[in-house]
PDB file of C-alpha atoms in Angstrom:
ATOM      1  CA  MET Z   1      13.944  16.993 -23.988  1.00 53.00           C
ATOM      2  CA  LEU Z   2      13.618  14.748 -27.016  1.00 57.00           C
ATOM      3  CA  ILE Z   3      14.833  11.202 -27.373  1.00 57.00           C
ATOM      4  CA  ALA Z   4      16.155  10.500 -30.824  1.00 60.00           C
ATOM      5  CA  ARG Z   5      15.729   7.112 -32.449  1.00 64.00           C
ATOM      6  CA  SER Z   6      19.269   6.233 -31.479  1.00 71.00           C
ATOM      7  CA  GLY Z   7      18.278   6.626 -27.817  1.00 72.00           C
ATOM      8  CA  VAL Z   8      20.386   9.755 -27.390  1.00 77.00           C
ATOM      9  CA  VAL Z   9      18.740  12.625 -25.541  1.00 78.00           C
ATOM     10  CA  VAL Z  10      18.728  15.802 -27.613  1.00 83.00           C
ATOM     11  CA  VAL Z  11      18.767  18.931 -25.449  1.00 87.00           C
ATOM     12  CA  ALA Z  12      18.077  22.507 -26.555  1.00 89.00           C
ATOM     13  CA  ASN Z  13      19.562  25.503 -24.771  1.00 91.00           C
ATOM     14  CA  VAL Z  14      17.173  28.346 -23.981  1.00 90.00           C
ATOM     15  CA  SER Z  15      18.238  31.822 -22.951  1.00 93.00           C
ATOM     16  CA  PHE Z  16      16.051  34.537 -21.427  1.00 91.00           C
ATOM     17  CA  ARG Z  17      16.495  37.878 -19.705  1.00 94.00           C
ATOM     18  CA  THR Z  18      15.419  38.851 -16.209  1.00 93.00           C
ATOM     19  CA  ASP Z  19      16.680  41.306 -13.627  1.00 94.00           C
ATOM     20  CA  ASP Z  20      19.213  40.237 -10.995  1.00 95.00           C
ATOM     21  CA  GLU Z  21      16.779  40.541  -8.074  1.00 94.00           C
ATOM     22  CA  THR Z  22      14.144  38.326  -9.723  1.00 95.00           C
ATOM     23  CA  LYS Z  23      16.780  35.739 -10.578  1.00 96.00           C
ATOM     24  CA  ALA Z  24      18.159  35.731  -7.025  1.00 96.00           C
ATOM     25  CA  GLN Z  25      14.719  35.460  -5.405  1.00 95.00           C
ATOM     26  CA  ALA Z  26      13.656  32.692  -7.788  1.00 94.00           C
ATOM     27  CA  ALA Z  27      16.908  30.777  -7.252  1.00 95.00           C
ATOM     28  CA  GLU Z  28      16.438  30.969  -3.468  1.00 94.00           C
ATOM     29  CA  LEU Z  29      12.819  29.822  -3.715  1.00 93.00           C
ATOM     30  CA  PHE Z  30      13.676  26.927  -6.012  1.00 93.00           C
ATOM     31  CA  ARG Z  31      16.640  25.924  -3.822  1.00 94.00           C
ATOM     32  CA  ASP Z  32      14.288  25.813  -0.807  1.00 92.00           C
ATOM     33  CA  LEU Z  33      12.031  23.537  -2.870  1.00 91.00           C
ATOM     34  CA  GLY Z  34      14.964  21.295  -3.771  1.00 93.00           C
ATOM     35  CA  LEU Z  35      15.077  22.467  -7.391  1.00 93.00           C
ATOM     36  CA  ASP Z  36      17.558  24.269  -9.554  1.00 95.00           C
ATOM     37  CA  MET Z  37      16.572  26.998 -12.018  1.00 95.00           C
ATOM     38  CA  SER Z  38      16.720  24.673 -15.031  1.00 94.00           C
ATOM     39  CA  THR Z  39      14.442  22.076 -13.426  1.00 94.00           C
ATOM     40  CA  ALA Z  40      11.934  24.731 -12.325  1.00 94.00           C
ATOM     41  CA  ILE Z  41      11.787  26.286 -15.798  1.00 95.00           C
ATOM     42  CA  ASN Z  42      11.401  22.849 -17.381  1.00 94.00           C
ATOM     43  CA  MET Z  43       8.525  22.132 -14.981  1.00 95.00           C
ATOM     44  CA  PHE Z  44       6.865  25.387 -16.077  1.00 95.00           C
ATOM     45  CA  LEU Z  45       7.317  24.546 -19.778  1.00 95.00           C
ATOM     46  CA  ARG Z  46       5.987  20.996 -19.426  1.00 95.00           C
ATOM     47  CA  GLN Z  47       2.995  22.129 -17.371  1.00 95.00           C
ATOM     48  CA  SER Z  48       2.260  24.836 -19.969  1.00 95.00           C
ATOM     49  CA  ILE Z  49       2.170  22.163 -22.658  1.00 96.00           C
ATOM     50  CA  ALA Z  50       0.055  19.798 -20.545  1.00 96.00           C
ATOM     51  CA  SER Z  51      -2.498  22.505 -19.725  1.00 94.00           C
ATOM     52  CA  ASN Z  52      -2.342  24.007 -23.227  1.00 95.00           C
ATOM     53  CA  GLY Z  53      -1.795  27.432 -21.695  1.00 94.00           C
ATOM     54  CA  ILE Z  54      -0.115  29.278 -18.886  1.00 92.00           C
ATOM     55  CA  PRO Z  55      -0.334  26.955 -15.844  1.00 90.00           C
ATOM     56  CA  PHE Z  56      -1.503  29.709 -13.527  1.00 85.00           C
ATOM     57  CA  THR Z  57      -3.996  32.541 -13.754  1.00 80.00           C
ATOM     58  CA  PRO Z  58      -2.236  35.857 -14.170  1.00 72.00           C
ATOM     59  CA  HIS Z  59      -3.989  38.497 -12.115  1.00 63.00           C
ATOM     60  CA  ARG Z  60      -3.416  41.864 -10.653  1.00 66.00           C
ATOM     61  CA  GLY Z  61      -4.127  42.756  -7.059  1.00 64.00           C
ATOM     62  CA  ASN Z  62      -3.567  41.340  -3.630  1.00 69.00           C
ATOM     63  CA  SER Z  63      -4.965  38.169  -2.134  1.00 74.00           C
ATOM     64  CA  ALA Z  64      -7.662  40.033  -0.181  1.00 78.00           C
ATOM     65  CA  SER Z  65      -9.068  41.490  -3.380  1.00 76.00           C
ATOM     66  CA  ALA Z  66      -8.865  38.087  -5.068  1.00 74.00           C
ATOM     67  CA  VAL Z  67     -10.860  36.527  -2.216  1.00 79.00           C
ATOM     68  CA  ALA Z  68     -13.416  39.335  -2.361  1.00 79.00           C
ATOM     69  CA  ARG Z  69     -13.719  38.994  -6.144  1.00 79.00           C
ATOM     70  CA  ALA Z  70     -14.226  35.225  -5.863  1.00 81.00           C
ATOM     71  CA  GLU Z  71     -16.876  35.749  -3.197  1.00 80.00           C
ATOM     72  CA  VAL Z  72     -18.757  38.207  -5.405  1.00 81.00           C
ATOM     73  CA  GLU Z  73     -18.500  35.951  -8.452  1.00 84.00           C
ATOM     74  CA  SER Z  74     -19.671  32.883  -6.514  1.00 86.00           C
ATOM     75  CA  ARG Z  75     -22.569  34.809  -4.976  1.00 81.00           C
ATOM     76  CA  THR Z  76     -21.933  33.125  -1.612  1.00 79.00           C
ATOM     77  CA  GLY Z  77     -21.406  36.330   0.351  1.00 76.00           C
ATOM     78  CA  ALA Z  78     -23.923  37.780   2.770  1.00 81.00           C
ATOM     79  CA  SER Z  79     -26.690  39.999   1.436  1.00 83.00           C
ATOM     80  CA  PHE Z  80     -28.657  42.616   3.289  1.00 87.00           C
ATOM     81  CA  SER Z  81     -32.044  44.221   2.718  1.00 90.00           C
ATOM     82  CA  SER Z  82     -31.127  47.484   4.431  1.00 91.00           C
ATOM     83  CA  VAL Z  83     -28.172  49.587   5.495  1.00 91.00           C
ATOM     84  CA  ALA Z  84     -29.180  49.064   9.123  1.00 91.00           C
ATOM     85  CA  GLU Z  85     -28.941  45.294   8.639  1.00 91.00           C
ATOM     86  CA  LEU Z  86     -25.514  45.685   7.028  1.00 88.00           C
ATOM     87  CA  MET Z  87     -24.290  47.923   9.857  1.00 90.00           C
ATOM     88  CA  ALA Z  88     -25.561  45.480  12.467  1.00 91.00           C
ATOM     89  CA  ASP Z  89     -23.621  42.675  10.767  1.00 89.00           C
ATOM     90  CA  LEU Z  90     -20.460  44.785  10.581  1.00 88.00           C
ATOM     91  CA  ASN Z  91     -20.728  45.720  14.252  1.00 90.00           C
ATOM     92  CA  GLU Z  92     -21.121  42.056  15.232  1.00 88.00           C
ATOM     93  CA  ALA Z  93     -17.723  41.327  13.663  1.00 65.00           C
ATOM     94  CA  ASP Z  94     -16.026  43.643  16.177  1.00 60.00           C
TER      95      ASP Z  94
END
């Protein structure tokens, strides 16, 4: 949205393609959040500009693998000096 010197809001129309299922699921999600599709897309565009990039980290995999990857990268996970120690720890979890 741009505001011209005359104070009139200048609006551009944007068109994009997506499949019907994605559109329906997104519309339902946004409706539950109190948003319409246009508002949600505008929020995405403005946040992209504010963060100078995509406002989320695209990744592949499920949340369990993301948690495991973060644990490995942060080096906060447990470490063991032997297989026996590892097995003892695993058996304690049961």
